[in-house]
Structure formats: structure tokens, C-alpha cells
Tab-separated table of C-alpha atoms and ligand atoms in Angstrom:
chain	number	residue	atom	x	y	z
A	1	MET	CA	-17.045	-15.563	10.211
A	2	SER	CA	-16.277	-13.372	13.216
A	3	THR	CA	-13.720	-10.637	12.633
A	4	SER	CA	-14.148	-9.092	16.079
A	5	ASN	CA	-10.526	-9.941	16.933
A	6	ILE	CA	-9.398	-7.452	14.233
A	7	GLU	CA	-10.857	-4.449	16.088
A	8	GLY	CA	-8.055	-2.386	17.643
A	9	LYS	CA	-5.301	-4.195	15.712
A	10	THR	CA	-3.011	-2.185	13.401
A	11	ALA	CA	-2.733	-3.060	9.715
A	12	VAL	CA	-0.148	-1.857	7.192
A	13	ILE	CA	-1.193	-2.342	3.556
A	14	THR	CA	1.375	-1.454	0.896
A	15	GLY	CA	0.046	-0.110	-2.390
A	16	SER	CA	-3.354	0.684	-0.884
A	17	THR	CA	-4.167	3.855	-2.820
A	18	SER	CA	-5.735	1.825	-5.639
A	19	GLY	CA	-7.237	-1.497	-6.702
A	20	ILE	CA	-6.867	-4.597	-4.524
A	21	GLY	CA	-4.893	-2.865	-1.765
A	22	LEU	CA	-7.534	-0.170	-1.361
A	23	GLY	CA	-10.245	-2.851	-1.179
A	24	ILE	CA	-8.346	-4.722	1.547
A	25	ALA	CA	-7.612	-1.503	3.485
A	26	THR	CA	-11.312	-0.588	3.316
A	27	ALA	CA	-12.363	-3.998	4.662
A	28	LEU	CA	-9.827	-3.811	7.516
A	29	ALA	CA	-10.941	-0.264	8.427
A	30	GLU	CA	-14.575	-1.445	8.451
A	31	ALA	CA	-13.533	-4.276	10.791
A	32	GLY	CA	-12.194	-1.677	13.242
A	33	ALA	CA	-8.447	-1.895	12.582
A	34	ASN	CA	-6.100	1.061	12.620
A	35	VAL	CA	-4.905	1.305	9.030
A	36	LEU	CA	-1.701	2.633	7.512
A	37	LEU	CA	-2.314	3.430	3.851
A	38	ASN	CA	0.587	3.543	1.391
A	39	GLY	CA	1.014	4.015	-2.334
A	40	LEU	CA	1.480	6.488	-5.131
A	41	GLY	CA	-1.043	8.999	-6.433
A	42	ASP	CA	-2.453	12.504	-6.228
A	43	VAL	CA	-1.969	13.930	-2.721
A	44	ASP	CA	-5.481	15.437	-2.476
A	45	ALA	CA	-7.146	12.237	-3.753
A	46	ILE	CA	-5.189	10.170	-1.208
A	47	GLU	CA	-6.237	12.520	1.625
A	48	THR	CA	-9.892	12.161	0.531
A	49	THR	CA	-9.513	8.363	0.598
A	50	ARG	CA	-7.835	8.506	4.012
A	51	LYS	CA	-10.718	10.537	5.465
A	52	GLU	CA	-13.310	8.187	3.930
A	53	LEU	CA	-11.620	5.143	5.473
A	54	ASP	CA	-11.159	6.926	8.798
A	55	ALA	CA	-14.946	7.413	8.978
A	56	LEU	CA	-15.668	3.702	8.412
A	57	GLY	CA	-14.613	2.114	11.688
A	58	ALA	CA	-13.287	2.613	15.177
A	59	GLY	CA	-9.614	2.756	14.214
A	60	ASP	CA	-7.360	5.575	13.019
A	61	VAL	CA	-6.220	5.780	9.397
A	62	LEU	CA	-2.862	7.311	8.438
A	63	TYR	CA	-1.038	7.574	5.116
A	64	HIS	CA	2.691	7.030	4.625
A	65	PRO	CA	4.225	7.803	1.189
A	66	ALA	CA	7.075	5.229	1.304
A	67	ASP	CA	8.340	4.317	-2.159
A	68	MET	CA	8.580	0.517	-2.247
A	69	THR	CA	11.871	0.744	-4.167
A	70	ARG	CA	13.463	2.479	-1.128
A	71	PRO	CA	14.426	0.286	1.868
A	72	ASP	CA	15.012	3.370	4.060
A	73	GLU	CA	11.497	4.682	3.371
A	74	ILE	CA	10.011	1.222	4.010
A	75	ALA	CA	11.764	1.066	7.387
A	76	ASP	CA	10.378	4.515	8.198
A	77	MET	CA	6.845	3.375	7.253
A	78	ILE	CA	6.966	0.408	9.652
A	79	ALA	CA	8.466	2.634	12.398
A	80	CYS	CA	5.661	5.156	11.789
A	81	ALA	CA	2.968	2.455	12.203
A	82	ASN	CA	4.636	1.329	15.437
A	83	ARG	CA	5.003	4.861	16.805
A	84	ASP	CA	1.679	6.401	15.718
A	85	LEU	CA	-0.679	3.401	15.504
A	86	GLY	CA	0.701	1.182	18.258
A	87	GLY	CA	2.444	-1.620	16.354
A	88	VAL	CA	2.116	-3.748	13.222
A	89	ASP	CA	-0.242	-6.672	13.820
A	90	ILE	CA	-1.359	-7.210	10.225
A	91	LEU	CA	0.925	-6.675	7.236
A	92	VAL	CA	-0.457	-6.922	3.710
A	93	ASN	CA	2.247	-6.795	1.049
A	94	ASN	CA	0.286	-5.716	-1.987
A	95	ALA	CA	2.193	-3.002	-3.917
A	96	GLY	CA	2.976	-4.166	-7.405
A	97	ILE	CA	3.561	-3.160	-10.996
A	98	GLN	CA	3.613	-5.040	-14.278
A	99	PHE	CA	5.539	-4.761	-17.541
A	100	VAL	CA	4.988	-6.917	-20.605
A	101	SER	CA	7.800	-7.540	-23.108
A	102	ALA	CA	9.688	-10.290	-24.891
A	103	ILE	CA	12.759	-11.284	-22.850
A	104	GLU	CA	15.356	-10.058	-25.368
A	105	GLU	CA	13.834	-6.563	-25.342
A	106	PHE	CA	12.908	-6.495	-21.641
A	107	PRO	CA	14.265	-3.158	-20.300
A	108	THR	CA	16.696	-3.755	-17.429
A	109	ASP	CA	15.273	-0.810	-15.465
A	110	LYS	CA	11.802	-2.420	-15.627
A	111	TRP	CA	13.271	-5.728	-14.382
A	112	ASP	CA	14.922	-3.900	-11.455
A	113	ALA	CA	11.752	-1.956	-10.587
A	114	ILE	CA	9.504	-5.041	-10.655
A	115	ILE	CA	11.892	-7.087	-8.499
A	116	ALA	CA	12.188	-4.169	-6.043
A	117	ILE	CA	8.457	-3.338	-5.761
A	118	ASN	CA	6.879	-6.794	-6.227
A	119	LEU	CA	9.449	-8.847	-4.268
A	120	SER	CA	12.163	-7.035	-2.285
A	121	SER	CA	9.723	-4.594	-0.623
A	122	SER	CA	8.062	-7.600	1.047
A	123	PHE	CA	11.430	-8.722	2.416
A	124	HIS	CA	11.992	-5.250	3.890
A	125	THR	CA	8.497	-4.908	5.420
A	126	ILE	CA	8.492	-8.439	6.843
A	127	ARG	CA	12.011	-8.102	8.249
A	128	ALA	CA	11.003	-4.910	10.095
A	129	ALA	CA	7.531	-6.092	11.205
A	130	ILE	CA	8.350	-9.561	12.583
A	131	PRO	CA	10.084	-8.285	15.769
A	132	LEU	CA	6.972	-6.158	16.533
A	133	MET	CA	4.680	-9.157	15.972
A	134	LYS	CA	6.861	-11.372	18.169
A	135	THR	CA	6.690	-8.779	20.956
A	136	ALA	CA	2.899	-8.556	20.575
A	137	GLY	CA	2.619	-12.373	20.506
A	138	TRP	CA	0.353	-12.269	17.439
A	139	GLY	CA	0.721	-11.440	13.759
A	140	ARG	CA	-0.749	-11.976	10.304
A	141	ILE	CA	1.187	-11.448	7.079
A	142	VAL	CA	-0.735	-11.661	3.814
A	143	ASN	CA	1.310	-11.415	0.640
A	144	ILE	CA	-0.719	-10.597	-2.460
A	145	ALA	CA	1.151	-12.797	-4.908
A	146	SER	CA	-0.595	-13.945	-8.100
A	147	ALA	CA	-1.532	-17.008	-10.113
A	148	HIS	CA	1.851	-16.117	-11.615
A	149	ALA	CA	3.461	-17.279	-8.348
A	150	LEU	CA	2.479	-20.789	-9.507
A	151	ILE	CA	2.208	-20.614	-13.300
A	152	ALA	CA	4.189	-18.729	-15.965
A	153	SER	CA	2.932	-16.743	-18.932
A	154	PRO	CA	5.093	-15.524	-21.813
A	155	PHE	CA	6.330	-11.890	-21.897
A	156	LYS	CA	6.151	-11.458	-18.099
A	157	ALA	CA	9.658	-12.562	-17.059
A	158	ALA	CA	10.145	-10.090	-14.216
A	159	TYR	CA	6.602	-10.349	-12.844
A	160	VAL	CA	6.550	-14.160	-12.856
A	161	ALA	CA	10.045	-14.340	-11.318
A	162	ALA	CA	9.092	-11.824	-8.599
A	163	LYS	CA	5.802	-13.555	-7.760
A	164	HIS	CA	7.460	-16.999	-7.582
A	165	GLY	CA	9.943	-15.310	-5.221
A	166	VAL	CA	7.105	-13.947	-3.054
A	167	LEU	CA	5.812	-17.491	-2.587
A	168	GLY	CA	9.297	-18.721	-1.620
A	169	LEU	CA	9.610	-15.873	0.886
A	170	THR	CA	6.122	-16.659	2.245
A	171	ARG	CA	6.930	-20.318	2.821
A	172	THR	CA	10.340	-19.622	4.378
A	173	VAL	CA	9.155	-17.005	6.878
A	174	SER	CA	6.074	-19.081	7.764
A	175	LEU	CA	8.403	-21.825	9.006
A	176	GLU	CA	10.545	-19.381	10.990
A	177	VAL	CA	7.560	-17.926	12.929
A	178	ALA	CA	5.246	-20.953	13.122
A	179	GLU	CA	5.524	-21.209	16.924
A	180	GLU	CA	5.021	-17.464	17.490
A	181	ASN	CA	1.281	-17.140	16.771
A	182	ILE	CA	2.217	-15.462	13.478
A	183	THR	CA	1.012	-16.720	10.105
A	184	VAL	CA	2.385	-15.886	6.665
A	185	ASN	CA	0.347	-16.723	3.576
A	186	ALA	CA	0.202	-15.824	-0.095
A	187	ILE	CA	-3.048	-15.069	-1.897
A	188	CYS	CA	-2.717	-15.928	-5.582
A	189	PRO	CA	-5.402	-14.085	-7.563
A	190	GLY	CA	-6.226	-14.619	-11.188
A	191	TYR	CA	-7.170	-11.545	-13.218
A	192	VAL	CA	-8.865	-8.695	-11.346
A	193	LYS	CA	-9.996	-5.633	-13.313
A	194	THR	CA	-7.823	-2.928	-11.715
A	195	PRO	CA	-5.664	-0.189	-13.296
A	196	LEU	CA	-2.750	-2.696	-13.350
A	197	VAL	CA	-4.679	-5.051	-15.652
A	198	GLU	CA	-6.307	-2.311	-17.708
A	199	ASN	CA	-2.827	-1.007	-18.677
A	200	GLN	CA	-1.693	-4.559	-19.395
A	201	ILE	CA	-4.541	-5.078	-21.880
A	202	THR	CA	-3.178	-2.204	-23.967
A	203	ASP	CA	0.449	-3.396	-23.698
A	204	THR	CA	-0.385	-7.042	-24.433
A	205	ALA	CA	-2.366	-5.997	-27.527
A	206	LYS	CA	0.757	-4.233	-28.836
A	207	VAL	CA	3.252	-7.013	-28.041
A	208	ARG	CA	1.007	-9.773	-29.473
A	209	GLY	CA	-0.267	-7.665	-32.412
A	210	ILE	CA	-3.956	-8.266	-31.608
A	211	SER	CA	-6.885	-6.046	-30.566
A	212	GLU	CA	-7.720	-5.214	-26.937
A	213	GLU	CA	-10.991	-7.175	-27.225
A	214	GLU	CA	-8.982	-10.213	-28.381
A	215	VAL	CA	-6.607	-9.802	-25.403
A	216	VAL	CA	-9.536	-9.887	-22.934
A	217	ARG	CA	-11.204	-12.872	-24.650
A	218	ASP	CA	-8.262	-14.929	-25.944
A	219	VAL	CA	-5.464	-14.158	-23.455
A	220	ILE	CA	-6.946	-13.022	-20.139
A	221	LEU	CA	-10.294	-14.754	-19.754
A	222	ALA	CA	-9.092	-17.716	-21.836
A	223	ALA	CA	-6.742	-18.574	-18.959
A	224	GLN	CA	-9.489	-18.204	-16.367
A	225	PRO	CA	-11.989	-21.109	-16.638
A	226	SER	CA	-14.753	-19.109	-14.890
A	227	LYS	CA	-14.538	-16.566	-17.793
A	228	LYS	CA	-15.022	-13.840	-15.199
A	229	PHE	CA	-12.706	-11.342	-13.543
A	230	ILE	CA	-12.059	-11.918	-9.823
A	231	GLU	CA	-13.784	-9.321	-7.599
A	232	ILE	CA	-11.660	-7.176	-5.253
A	233	SER	CA	-14.192	-7.911	-2.475
A	234	GLU	CA	-13.410	-11.649	-2.755
A	235	LEU	CA	-9.731	-10.929	-1.998
A	236	ALA	CA	-10.661	-8.592	0.865
A	237	ASP	CA	-12.942	-11.260	2.377
A	238	LEU	CA	-10.167	-13.876	2.228
A	239	THR	CA	-7.706	-11.468	3.855
A	240	LEU	CA	-10.202	-10.829	6.685
A	241	PHE	CA	-10.604	-14.581	7.150
A	242	LEU	CA	-6.833	-15.111	7.361
A	243	CYS	CA	-6.699	-12.375	10.019
A	244	SER	CA	-9.658	-13.791	11.979
A	245	ASP	CA	-9.319	-16.438	14.689
A	246	GLY	CA	-10.601	-18.965	12.127
A	247	GLY	CA	-7.433	-18.478	10.073
A	248	ALA	CA	-5.018	-19.193	12.922
A	249	SER	CA	-3.730	-22.528	11.560
A	250	ILE	CA	-3.462	-21.527	7.895
A	251	ASN	CA	0.257	-20.932	7.485
A	252	GLY	CA	2.737	-21.024	4.623
A	253	THR	CA	0.093	-21.609	1.969
A	254	ALA	CA	-0.599	-20.356	-1.539
A	255	LEU	CA	-4.334	-19.649	-1.669
A	256	SER	CA	-5.543	-19.551	-5.252
A	257	VAL	CA	-8.450	-17.231	-6.067
A	258	ASP	CA	-8.360	-17.663	-9.817
A	259	GLY	CA	-11.640	-19.127	-11.070
A	260	GLY	CA	-9.872	-22.462	-11.637
A	261	TRP	CA	-6.882	-21.171	-13.658
A	262	SER	CA	-4.262	-23.104	-11.662
A	263	ALA	CA	-6.307	-26.330	-11.923
A	264	HIS	CA	-5.148	-26.666	-15.550
B	1	LIG	P1	-3.082	-1.198	-8.949
B	1	LIG	O1	-2.222	-0.616	-10.007
B	1	LIG	O2	-4.529	-0.823	-8.887
B	1	LIG	O3	-2.453	-0.916	-7.503
B	1	LIG	C1	-1.067	-1.002	-7.265
B	1	LIG	C2	-0.724	-0.222	-6.019
B	1	LIG	O4	0.692	-0.278	-5.813
B	1	LIG	C3	-1.103	1.260	-6.111
B	1	LIG	O5	-1.577	1.737	-4.868
B	1	LIG	C4	0.235	1.911	-6.440
B	1	LIG	O6	0.314	3.284	-6.048
B	1	LIG	C5	1.166	1.043	-5.621
B	1	LIG	N1	2.566	1.188	-6.037
B	1	LIG	C6	3.099	1.005	-7.266
B	1	LIG	N2	4.405	1.305	-7.239
B	1	LIG	C7	4.701	1.655	-5.964
B	1	LIG	C8	5.889	2.096	-5.305
B	1	LIG	N3	7.057	2.219	-5.951
B	1	LIG	N4	5.812	2.388	-3.987
B	1	LIG	C9	4.634	2.293	-3.312
B	1	LIG	N5	3.488	1.901	-3.881
B	1	LIG	C10	3.527	1.590	-5.201
B	1	LIG	O7	-2.919	-2.777	-9.106
B	1	LIG	P2	-3.661	-4.035	-8.458
B	1	LIG	O8	-4.164	-4.856	-9.577
B	1	LIG	O9	-4.592	-3.644	-7.386
B	1	LIG	O10	-2.410	-4.813	-7.867
B	1	LIG	C11	-2.184	-5.015	-6.480
B	1	LIG	C12	-1.374	-6.293	-6.302
B	1	LIG	O11	-2.148	-7.402	-6.746
B	1	LIG	C13	-0.063	-6.321	-7.087
B	1	LIG	O12	0.958	-6.909	-6.299
B	1	LIG	C14	-0.410	-7.239	-8.249
B	1	LIG	O13	0.730	-7.882	-8.767
B	1	LIG	C15	-1.361	-8.203	-7.596
B	1	LIG	N6	-2.219	-8.926	-8.527
B	1	LIG	C16	-3.059	-8.243	-9.345
B	1	LIG	C17	-3.858	-8.970	-10.225
B	1	LIG	C18	-4.819	-8.294	-11.147
B	1	LIG	O14	-5.354	-8.973	-12.035
B	1	LIG	N7	-5.090	-7.015	-10.999
B	1	LIG	C19	-3.783	-10.361	-10.271
B	1	LIG	C20	-2.893	-11.014	-9.417
B	1	LIG	C21	-2.118	-10.278	-8.544
């Protein structure tokens, strides 16, 4: 796979201070893209990460602290990428949180936060980035959805609703920009061992009344026929492929990377 076309392009990756987003940002920086990092975390740790990524490739790496619950801050993040990094050619909507609870006890503030961060932030980034991509005559949008964009699990009402919504948004926008040399796709990972899942193991153990070992064996890896966690590098490689010339005709799809989970 040649990723030479990525060199000199500008990529915005939401939620890239940790986990999958950081892996994708690292791969794009290595491929020579300018990278705009975003996400929560310790300021000094983020600056260390920014410098490490900046040293990887030919492009510049900046950090923008936009909170994905704040449309005004999201608009400022996209404007910053356009002003300081020359545009937005690649947009990876990755920021996300999880909360596990039975529906009748599901806290309404958690519902609102998950819908805002996991779904509405992608609407705001895409809405602001599409005009820049149309002007440039090229664009790639990769939405990190989930197997839960296709399949439900109990106790995850907000997350499953948001991820199904991300897939609907993906398909809709892909049709609107199909003639513009812009593609919009959703990657649907199974379980990846990141902080998001590590916290979920603890919460799921409480809500189901079982041990953490039982959650990993009987809930998480039971759903995943490969019986293995997905590697962050596998998701980064797929993102690079979607951004390469080889990915030009892949549009409006849900790409499962789930060890066979959605084949059930
Ligand atoms: P993670 O917790 O390691 O990373 C989440 C990122 O989102 C962090 O950088 C965090 O700072 C950022 N974030 C959270 N709230 C934010 C806010 N309000 N504003 C800005 N940034 C915010 O989790 P991860 O597992 O790497 O998850 C990344 C994405 O992948 C999420 O959308 C998640 O739903 C999806 N996903 C994860 C898995 C998995 O098993 N880990 C599986 C399928 C899909």
C-alpha cells in the first residue's frame, strides 16, 4: 500500500490524546501529514506527546483543546487547522466515552454527554470541514464507530444509540459528497484494550454482579469469535488505507474490524 499521497495533507483527529485516536494520529504523522491533536488529559503529558509526534514525520503537529460537547470550541478547532495547518484534508472522528447502566437507572447527564461526544461532535466537525474539502477537491472522513453501530448489547443504551447514529450520519454525508472526491466511512471495531474498555470492565462487573475476569472471558471476548482484543495498529492501518489512493472508491461503508463478532 502506498501512502505517499498523505504527505503534506492535514489531518484532524478528535480524541487523539489516548488509545485508538493516538494510534491513528501517530500513523498519520509517520506518513508525513500535518496533524491536529485533540482530547482531554494532563497538559504536560499532551505536550510531550505532541513533540514526539512532531519528530516522526515531515508535517507539523499542533494540539487544540476543544471539548467535544461544545460546538463553538469544535468550530474553533476546525478553523485553527485551516488557519495554522493549511486546511482539513483528513478528518477522523474518534472522541468517545462509555457508560454502562440499566436503562431505568441510566443517568440523563450521561445520556446527554454520550450523545454529544460520540455523535453530535461528528456532525459539527463534518459540517465545518466539508466546505474546506470541497475547496481542496479532496477529502477523507473516517468515523470511528463501533461494532455497536451494527449490533446492540444490554446496558449500553446511549452508546449503542450514538454509534448507530454515527453510521447513519456516515451514510448520509457519503451520498452528499460522492461526486466531490470526498469519502466518508465508518470503522466498526470490536473490543480494543484501551482506557475506555478497561474502565468498562470494572463497571460491567458491578452492573452484572460478576468478577472482572468473568467480564473479560464471558462478556467481552465471548462476543468476539477470535477471542482476542483488536490491536490499535490494525485500526491505524485501515485508516491509512482509506486515506490512500487505493481507498478512493470506498464510500459510505461500515468496515467491521471485530474478529468476526458481527458475523453472528
Ligand atoms: P480512550 O478513552 O482511550 O480515548 C478517548 C479519547 O476521547 C481520549 O483522547 C479522550 O481525551 C477523548 N475525549 C473524551 N471526552 C472528550 C471530550 N469531551 N472532548 C474531547 N475529547 C474527549 O478510548 P478509545 O477506546 O481509544 O476510544 C476511541 C473511540 O473508539 C471511541 O469513539 C470509542 O467509542 C471507539 N471504540 C472503542 C472500542 C474499544 O474497545 N476501545 C471499540 C469500538 C469503538
